[in-house]
Structures are given as C-alpha cells and as structure tokens.
Short mmCIF file of the C-alpha atoms (twelve columns), coordinates in Angstrom:
data_MODEL
# 
_entry.id   MODEL 
# 
loop_
_atom_site.group_PDB 
_atom_site.id 
_atom_site.type_symbol 
_atom_site.label_atom_id 
_atom_site.label_alt_id 
_atom_site.label_comp_id 
_atom_site.label_asym_id 
_atom_site.label_seq_id 
_atom_site.Cartn_x 
_atom_site.Cartn_y 
_atom_site.Cartn_z 
_atom_site.pdbx_PDB_model_num 
ATOM 1   C CA . MET A 1   -18.128 -16.180 -6.582  1 
ATOM 2   C CA . SER A 2   -16.304 -12.878 -7.022  1 
ATOM 3   C CA . GLU A 3   -12.607 -12.699 -7.763  1 
ATOM 4   C CA . ALA A 4   -10.053 -13.458 -5.060  1 
ATOM 5   C CA . LEU A 5   -8.387  -10.252 -3.859  1 
ATOM 6   C CA . LEU A 6   -5.558  -8.975  -1.742  1 
ATOM 7   C CA . VAL A 7   -7.006  -5.987  0.125   1 
ATOM 8   C CA . LYS A 8   -4.897  -3.436  1.932   1 
ATOM 9   C CA . VAL A 9   -6.388  -1.069  4.503   1 
ATOM 10  C CA . GLY A 10  -4.686  1.616   6.550   1 
ATOM 11  C CA . GLY A 11  -4.112  1.453   10.246  1 
ATOM 12  C CA . SER A 12  -6.805  3.923   11.262  1 
ATOM 13  C CA . LEU A 13  -9.397  1.824   13.056  1 
ATOM 14  C CA . ARG A 14  -11.894 4.646   12.647  1 
ATOM 15  C CA . GLY A 15  -11.650 4.293   8.881   1 
ATOM 16  C CA . ALA A 16  -11.350 0.510   8.972   1 
ATOM 17  C CA . GLU A 17  -14.442 0.115   11.159  1 
ATOM 18  C CA . ALA A 18  -16.480 1.849   8.465   1 
ATOM 19  C CA . LEU A 19  -15.242 -0.790  6.011   1 
ATOM 20  C CA . LEU A 20  -16.095 -3.850  8.068   1 
ATOM 21  C CA . ASP A 21  -19.635 -4.166  6.717   1 
ATOM 22  C CA . GLU A 22  -18.289 -3.912  3.164   1 
ATOM 23  C CA . LEU A 23  -15.477 -6.395  3.711   1 
ATOM 24  C CA . SER A 24  -17.604 -8.929  5.576   1 
ATOM 25  C CA . ALA A 25  -20.197 -8.922  2.776   1 
ATOM 26  C CA . TYR A 26  -17.726 -9.449  -0.088  1 
ATOM 27  C CA . PRO A 27  -18.727 -12.771 -1.734  1 
ATOM 28  C CA . GLY A 28  -15.246 -13.793 -2.804  1 
ATOM 29  C CA . PRO A 29  -12.156 -14.802 -0.826  1 
ATOM 30  C CA . PHE A 30  -9.632  -12.193 0.223   1 
ATOM 31  C CA . VAL A 31  -6.521  -11.744 2.321   1 
ATOM 32  C CA . LEU A 32  -6.303  -8.465  4.220   1 
ATOM 33  C CA . VAL A 33  -3.017  -6.689  4.920   1 
ATOM 34  C CA . HIS A 34  -3.386  -3.841  7.407   1 
ATOM 35  C CA . GLY A 35  -1.262  -1.018  8.708   1 
ATOM 36  C CA . GLY A 36  -1.218  0.425   12.194  1 
ATOM 37  C CA . GLY A 37  0.330   3.875   11.995  1 
ATOM 38  C CA . PRO A 38  -2.067  5.791   14.265  1 
ATOM 39  C CA . GLU A 39  -2.044  3.058   16.913  1 
ATOM 40  C CA . ILE A 40  1.766   2.829   16.790  1 
ATOM 41  C CA . GLY A 41  2.151   6.597   17.078  1 
ATOM 42  C CA . ALA A 42  -0.256  6.767   20.002  1 
ATOM 43  C CA . TRP A 43  1.538   4.040   21.958  1 
ATOM 44  C CA . LEU A 44  4.971   5.499   21.309  1 
ATOM 45  C CA . GLY A 45  3.695   8.866   22.516  1 
ATOM 46  C CA . ARG A 46  2.282   7.342   25.716  1 
ATOM 47  C CA . LEU A 47  5.669   5.789   26.407  1 
ATOM 48  C CA . GLY A 48  7.548   9.023   25.737  1 
ATOM 49  C CA . MET A 49  9.154   7.725   22.544  1 
ATOM 50  C CA . GLU A 50  9.656   9.823   19.426  1 
ATOM 51  C CA . SER A 51  8.075   9.007   16.054  1 
ATOM 52  C CA . ARG A 52  10.451  9.782   13.215  1 
ATOM 53  C CA . PHE A 53  10.052  9.167   9.493   1 
ATOM 54  C CA . VAL A 54  12.534  9.043   6.621   1 
ATOM 55  C CA . GLY A 55  11.172  8.854   3.097   1 
ATOM 56  C CA . GLY A 56  7.739   7.973   4.446   1 
ATOM 57  C CA . LEU A 57  9.058   5.014   6.464   1 
ATOM 58  C CA . ARG A 58  8.855   4.906   10.256  1 
ATOM 59  C CA . VAL A 59  12.341  4.704   11.729  1 
ATOM 60  C CA . THR A 60  12.174  1.789   14.170  1 
ATOM 61  C CA . PRO A 61  15.011  1.502   16.697  1 
ATOM 62  C CA . PRO A 62  15.208  -1.933  18.353  1 
ATOM 63  C CA . GLU A 63  13.757  -0.529  21.578  1 
ATOM 64  C CA . GLN A 64  10.612  0.568   19.694  1 
ATOM 65  C CA . LEU A 65  10.043  -2.650  17.783  1 
ATOM 66  C CA . GLU A 66  8.062   -4.388  20.534  1 
ATOM 67  C CA . VAL A 67  5.745   -1.380  20.714  1 
ATOM 68  C CA . VAL A 68  5.253   -1.460  16.940  1 
ATOM 69  C CA . GLU A 69  4.433   -5.176  16.997  1 
ATOM 70  C CA . MET A 70  2.062   -4.813  19.939  1 
ATOM 71  C CA . ALA A 71  0.153   -2.001  18.222  1 
ATOM 72  C CA . LEU A 72  -0.096  -3.931  14.959  1 
ATOM 73  C CA . TYR A 73  -1.314  -7.067  16.720  1 
ATOM 74  C CA . LEU A 74  -3.944  -5.101  18.601  1 
ATOM 75  C CA . THR A 75  -5.138  -3.507  15.370  1 
ATOM 76  C CA . GLY A 76  -5.327  -6.903  13.682  1 
ATOM 77  C CA . LYS A 77  -7.241  -8.523  16.539  1 
ATOM 78  C CA . ARG A 78  -9.780  -5.697  16.563  1 
ATOM 79  C CA . LEU A 79  -10.293 -6.002  12.814  1 
ATOM 80  C CA . ALA A 80  -10.586 -9.787  13.048  1 
ATOM 81  C CA . SER A 81  -13.183 -9.645  15.809  1 
ATOM 82  C CA . GLY A 82  -15.135 -6.989  13.898  1 
ATOM 83  C CA . LEU A 83  -15.296 -9.165  10.789  1 
ATOM 84  C CA . SER A 84  -16.060 -12.313 12.782  1 
ATOM 85  C CA . ARG A 85  -18.966 -10.644 14.574  1 
ATOM 86  C CA . ARG A 86  -20.370 -9.758  11.154  1 
ATOM 87  C CA . GLY A 87  -20.340 -13.391 10.100  1 
ATOM 88  C CA . ARG A 88  -16.984 -13.567 8.302   1 
ATOM 89  C CA . ARG A 89  -14.628 -15.699 10.381  1 
ATOM 90  C CA . ALA A 90  -11.313 -13.884 10.421  1 
ATOM 91  C CA . VAL A 91  -7.921  -14.700 11.932  1 
ATOM 92  C CA . ALA A 92  -5.317  -12.023 12.736  1 
ATOM 93  C CA . LEU A 93  -1.778  -13.073 11.899  1 
ATOM 94  C CA . SER A 94  1.667   -11.563 11.669  1 
ATOM 95  C CA . GLY A 95  4.285   -12.177 9.030   1 
ATOM 96  C CA . ARG A 96  6.100   -14.017 11.850  1 
ATOM 97  C CA . ASP A 97  3.499   -16.798 11.780  1 
ATOM 98  C CA . ALA A 98  4.650   -19.857 9.805   1 
ATOM 99  C CA . LEU A 99  7.409   -17.568 8.460   1 
ATOM 100 C CA . CYS A 100 4.880   -15.934 6.132   1 
ATOM 101 C CA . LEU A 101 7.079   -12.907 5.409   1 
ATOM 102 C CA . LYS A 102 10.836  -13.129 5.020   1 
ATOM 103 C CA . GLY A 103 12.558  -9.779  5.124   1 
ATOM 104 C CA . ARG A 104 15.743  -7.850  4.588   1 
ATOM 105 C CA . ALA A 105 16.698  -4.844  6.697   1 
ATOM 106 C CA . LEU A 106 16.931  -1.440  5.044   1 
ATOM 107 C CA . PRO A 107 20.009  0.599   5.971   1 
ATOM 108 C CA . GLY A 108 19.796  3.498   8.381   1 
ATOM 109 C CA . LEU A 109 16.241  2.884   9.601   1 
ATOM 110 C CA . GLY A 110 16.736  0.544   12.539  1 
ATOM 111 C CA . ARG A 111 14.556  -2.578  12.413  1 
ATOM 112 C CA . VAL A 112 12.777  -1.600  9.204   1 
ATOM 113 C CA . GLY A 113 12.808  -3.898  6.214   1 
ATOM 114 C CA . GLU A 114 11.434  -4.996  2.902   1 
ATOM 115 C CA . VAL A 115 9.876   -8.325  1.952   1 
ATOM 116 C CA . VAL A 116 12.130  -10.727 0.047   1 
ATOM 117 C CA . GLY A 117 9.998   -13.863 0.316   1 
ATOM 118 C CA . VAL A 118 6.384   -14.833 0.986   1 
ATOM 119 C CA . GLU A 119 5.139   -18.219 2.187   1 
ATOM 120 C CA . VAL A 120 1.454   -18.383 1.274   1 
ATOM 121 C CA . GLY A 121 0.721   -21.904 2.503   1 
ATOM 122 C CA . LEU A 122 -0.852  -20.860 5.809   1 
ATOM 123 C CA . LEU A 123 -2.960  -18.189 4.109   1 
ATOM 124 C CA . LEU A 124 -4.294  -20.660 1.545   1 
ATOM 125 C CA . ASP A 125 -4.954  -23.312 4.196   1 
ATOM 126 C CA . LEU A 126 -7.029  -20.856 6.225   1 
ATOM 127 C CA . LEU A 127 -8.963  -19.734 3.168   1 
ATOM 128 C CA . GLU A 128 -9.720  -23.352 2.240   1 
ATOM 129 C CA . LYS A 129 -11.139 -23.896 5.732   1 
ATOM 130 C CA . GLY A 130 -13.393 -20.860 5.448   1 
ATOM 131 C CA . TYR A 131 -11.337 -18.309 7.369   1 
ATOM 132 C CA . THR A 132 -10.224 -14.879 6.187   1 
ATOM 133 C CA . PRO A 133 -6.563  -14.195 7.047   1 
ATOM 134 C CA . LEU A 134 -5.509  -10.747 8.242   1 
ATOM 135 C CA . LEU A 135 -1.788  -10.090 8.078   1 
ATOM 136 C CA . ALA A 136 0.246   -7.528  10.026  1 
ATOM 137 C CA . PRO A 137 3.326   -6.349  8.090   1 
ATOM 138 C CA . ILE A 138 6.065   -7.823  10.258  1 
ATOM 139 C CA . ALA A 139 8.784   -9.806  8.472   1 
ATOM 140 C CA . LEU A 140 11.673  -11.879 9.807   1 
ATOM 141 C CA . ASP A 141 15.359  -11.865 8.982   1 
ATOM 142 C CA . GLU A 142 18.228  -13.697 10.670  1 
ATOM 143 C CA . GLU A 143 18.220  -11.238 13.583  1 
ATOM 144 C CA . GLY A 144 14.476  -11.177 14.259  1 
ATOM 145 C CA . ALA A 145 11.460  -9.052  13.440  1 
ATOM 146 C CA . LEU A 146 11.358  -6.204  10.913  1 
ATOM 147 C CA . ASN A 147 8.768   -3.456  10.601  1 
ATOM 148 C CA . VAL A 148 7.630   -3.361  6.951   1 
ATOM 149 C CA . ASN A 149 5.570   -0.672  5.254   1 
ATOM 150 C CA . ALA A 150 2.065   -2.140  4.901   1 
ATOM 151 C CA . ASP A 151 1.664   -1.057  1.271   1 
ATOM 152 C CA . THR A 152 4.956   -2.739  0.381   1 
ATOM 153 C CA . ALA A 153 3.981   -5.914  2.226   1 
ATOM 154 C CA . ALA A 154 0.594   -5.964  0.513   1 
ATOM 155 C CA . GLY A 155 2.212   -5.769  -2.918  1 
ATOM 156 C CA . ALA A 156 4.539   -8.654  -2.102  1 
ATOM 157 C CA . VAL A 157 1.717   -10.867 -0.810  1 
ATOM 158 C CA . ALA A 158 -0.490  -10.075 -3.814  1 
ATOM 159 C CA . GLY A 159 2.331   -11.060 -6.135  1 
ATOM 160 C CA . ALA A 160 2.998   -14.313 -4.303  1 
ATOM 161 C CA . LEU A 161 -0.687  -15.230 -4.445  1 
ATOM 162 C CA . GLY A 162 -1.018  -14.048 -8.047  1 
ATOM 163 C CA . TRP A 163 -4.110  -12.056 -6.991  1 
ATOM 164 C CA . PRO A 164 -5.156  -8.493  -7.799  1 
ATOM 165 C CA . ALA A 165 -4.290  -5.947  -5.118  1 
ATOM 166 C CA . VAL A 166 -6.808  -3.322  -4.018  1 
ATOM 167 C CA . PHE A 167 -5.376  -0.498  -1.907  1 
ATOM 168 C CA . LEU A 168 -8.209  1.173   -0.024  1 
ATOM 169 C CA . THR A 169 -7.548  4.746   1.000   1 
ATOM 170 C CA . ASP A 170 -9.288  8.087   1.511   1 
ATOM 171 C CA . VAL A 171 -9.295  9.224   -2.130  1 
ATOM 172 C CA . GLU A 172 -11.190 7.887   -5.132  1 
ATOM 173 C CA . GLY A 173 -8.044  7.183   -7.134  1 
ATOM 174 C CA . VAL A 174 -5.428  9.153   -9.044  1 
ATOM 175 C CA . TYR A 175 -6.613  12.551  -10.292 1 
ATOM 176 C CA . ARG A 176 -5.023  14.470  -13.152 1 
ATOM 177 C CA . ASP A 177 -5.985  17.563  -11.182 1 
ATOM 178 C CA . PRO A 178 -5.754  16.745  -7.448  1 
ATOM 179 C CA . LYS A 179 -8.275  19.498  -6.724  1 
ATOM 180 C CA . ASP A 180 -10.879 18.110  -9.149  1 
ATOM 181 C CA . PRO A 181 -12.326 14.627  -8.386  1 
ATOM 182 C CA . GLY A 182 -13.885 14.696  -11.852 1 
ATOM 183 C CA . THR A 183 -10.422 14.163  -13.352 1 
ATOM 184 C CA . ARG A 184 -9.971  10.660  -11.928 1 
ATOM 185 C CA . LEU A 185 -7.818  8.520   -14.213 1 
ATOM 186 C CA . LEU A 186 -9.433  5.147   -14.856 1 
ATOM 187 C CA . ARG A 187 -6.341  3.207   -15.978 1 
ATOM 188 C CA . LEU A 188 -2.596  3.705   -15.708 1 
ATOM 189 C CA . THR A 189 0.491   1.796   -16.843 1 
ATOM 190 C CA . PRO A 190 4.012   2.198   -15.426 1 
ATOM 191 C CA . GLU A 191 4.887   4.318   -18.458 1 
ATOM 192 C CA . ALA A 192 1.895   6.580   -17.880 1 
ATOM 193 C CA . VAL A 193 2.861   6.920   -14.228 1 
ATOM 194 C CA . GLU A 194 6.350   8.092   -15.203 1 
ATOM 195 C CA . ALA A 195 4.805   10.654  -17.540 1 
ATOM 196 C CA . LEU A 196 2.563   11.960  -14.756 1 
ATOM 197 C CA . LYS A 197 5.562   12.254  -12.468 1 
ATOM 198 C CA . GLY A 198 7.363   14.255  -15.113 1 
ATOM 199 C CA . GLU A 199 4.379   16.593  -15.388 1 
ATOM 200 C CA . GLY A 200 4.311   17.053  -11.624 1 
ATOM 201 C CA . VAL A 201 0.822   15.530  -11.381 1 
ATOM 202 C CA . LEU A 202 1.799   12.899  -8.803  1 
ATOM 203 C CA . GLN A 203 2.766   14.569  -5.566  1 
ATOM 204 C CA . GLY A 204 2.685   14.106  -1.804  1 
ATOM 205 C CA . GLY A 205 0.908   11.157  -0.284  1 
ATOM 206 C CA . MET A 206 -0.273  9.774   -3.622  1 
ATOM 207 C CA . VAL A 207 3.284   8.896   -4.691  1 
ATOM 208 C CA . PRO A 208 3.818   6.006   -2.208  1 
ATOM 209 C CA . LYS A 209 0.328   4.658   -2.943  1 
ATOM 210 C CA . VAL A 210 1.078   4.535   -6.660  1 
ATOM 211 C CA . GLU A 211 4.499   2.998   -6.045  1 
ATOM 212 C CA . ALA A 212 2.860   0.282   -3.938  1 
ATOM 213 C CA . ALA A 213 0.423   -0.520  -6.752  1 
ATOM 214 C CA . LEU A 214 3.271   -0.769  -9.258  1 
ATOM 215 C CA . SER A 215 5.309   -2.952  -6.896  1 
ATOM 216 C CA . ALA A 216 2.354   -5.359  -6.713  1 
ATOM 217 C CA . LEU A 217 2.425   -5.653  -10.514 1 
ATOM 218 C CA . ARG A 218 6.169   -6.247  -10.526 1 
ATOM 219 C CA . ALA A 219 5.727   -8.955  -7.889  1 
ATOM 220 C CA . GLY A 220 3.198   -10.821 -10.043 1 
ATOM 221 C CA . ALA A 221 -0.260  -9.360  -9.352  1 
ATOM 222 C CA . PRO A 222 -2.381  -9.306  -12.550 1 
ATOM 223 C CA . TRP A 223 -3.578  -5.782  -11.750 1 
ATOM 224 C CA . ALA A 224 -3.783  -3.363  -8.874  1 
ATOM 225 C CA . ALA A 225 -6.134  -0.530  -7.937  1 
ATOM 226 C CA . ILE A 226 -6.295  2.454   -5.623  1 
ATOM 227 C CA . ALA A 227 -9.810  3.354   -4.481  1 
ATOM 228 C CA . ARG A 228 -11.718 5.047   -1.691  1 
ATOM 229 C CA . GLY A 229 -12.697 2.674   1.093   1 
ATOM 230 C CA . GLU A 230 -16.483 2.931   1.137   1 
ATOM 231 C CA . ARG A 231 -19.617 0.843   0.784   1 
ATOM 232 C CA . GLY A 232 -19.679 -1.223  -2.415  1 
ATOM 233 C CA . VAL A 233 -16.120 -0.361  -3.386  1 
ATOM 234 C CA . LEU A 234 -14.783 -3.868  -4.016  1 
ATOM 235 C CA . GLU A 235 -17.445 -4.886  -6.521  1 
ATOM 236 C CA . ALA A 236 -17.234 -1.428  -8.107  1 
ATOM 237 C CA . VAL A 237 -13.469 -1.813  -8.525  1 
ATOM 238 C CA . LEU A 238 -13.988 -5.203  -10.180 1 
ATOM 239 C CA . ARG A 239 -16.410 -3.592  -12.652 1 
ATOM 240 C CA . GLU A 240 -13.890 -0.757  -13.155 1 
ATOM 241 C CA . GLU A 241 -16.496 1.714   -11.946 1 
ATOM 242 C CA . ALA A 242 -14.365 2.926   -9.032  1 
ATOM 243 C CA . GLY A 243 -10.743 3.726   -8.394  1 
ATOM 244 C CA . THR A 244 -7.729  3.817   -10.678 1 
ATOM 245 C CA . ARG A 245 -6.566  0.476   -12.088 1 
ATOM 246 C CA . PHE A 246 -2.896  -0.226  -12.809 1 
ATOM 247 C CA . THR A 247 -1.816  -2.742  -15.438 1 
ATOM 248 C CA . LEU A 248 1.428   -3.590  -17.206 1 
# 
C-alpha cells in the first residue's frame, strides 16, 4: 500500500473534477482538505455581497459566514459523490463535525480564523472503516464557526496526523525562474526558502503556497510538496519525480 497522505485541492470544481480519477485510484489512504473560493465568490455575487481580501484571506463578516459554509459544503458533497461514483467511498465533512478543527479568530477579518487544535479521531475511524474523509476548512471557537484558509487548515491536519502533505495546484512546483518550467526546484528547506525570498524569486501566488507547506512541517508533517494536479501526480510525488518537496 502506498503512503498515507494529506491532500489539499483548491475550490475550483473544474480543476478538482479532473483530479477525481487520479484521487480515486490512489492505492493508499488519504484525507482530503478542499477549498471553495470560486463557489463562495459566485454565491456572494448572486446575493449582492462583496468579496474582499486582506493578505490573501477572504474577509468574512458574520452575515457572509452562512454563505461561505454553504458553498464549502456543496463543494465537498460534489467531490465526495464524484469519488464515490468512481469506487472510492468518500464522506464530506466540516471542521465542525466532532469538533475536528478548533480555531482562533484573526483580528480585523470578521469570522476568519486559524486552527489551534485538531481532533483526528473521526478521520481515523472513517479511514479504518474504508471511507475517505473530505474536510471543509471551517473551525469552531467559543462564538461559533470560523472561515479558515484551506492551505492553513491542510497543514494543521497533516501535522496532527503526522502524514506528508501534498498541495495540488496549477503549477509543477517552485521554479527558480517563474517563466521557465525547466528550473523547477526539487527540494527546499525553510532556510532555502528564506534565501529565495531574499533573491525575489518567490513572488505572488506562490508565496502562500510555500508558506502553507512550511506550516505543515512546523505542525509535524514529515514532509510536504507542491505539485501540479494531474494524472499520476501522487505516485510521482512519492517517487520525487514531480513537484517540489519541502523538508526540515
């Protein structure tokens, strides 16, 4: 059996649908953490609500939180049914369920938070019974639900499980020259990441992806990787033939 993995996919169902064959065929166990940005933005737009971001995080006023949760749940249910129809029995959950994700609110962002505790018992029970858990990044604090960045949530869950984290995205990994895919960096440490930042190599949307991979390591994951979500990617990442791997 292949290695147990924490897999993170973005919220674009168009991209995630293309991954369902790959994910359903993976021979090892995995827990999937998913985002829902496009679905959330679409629903907020339909309801005449504004989408606003600060530092890459979606500002979530209390009146928008139900919309965010609804969109995430819908995304999770669609992913779960897609995997189940392909023969991999999947269950869509939220961090609310069995208090999987405990959170702390971040200042100035409304009901947006970070994960401060992970209860993995339900996830492990489902895996033992042959189900694949899918987790929407909603955490709970004393006041209720918190919208958590999916990359951040994935890192926390990977650390709690002690499993490698694979962040699937639309690029093949970290490039020394962003315009040249042939410059993909195979391995990076936190120190190497800081050096790349100093050189101005890490910019734009790659920065939060790299930070999420490093946060997974800090939380206890043995390694993390960023790779393009495509056919055969998980086994290729395990063989270090795809993506960029991060280690301490």
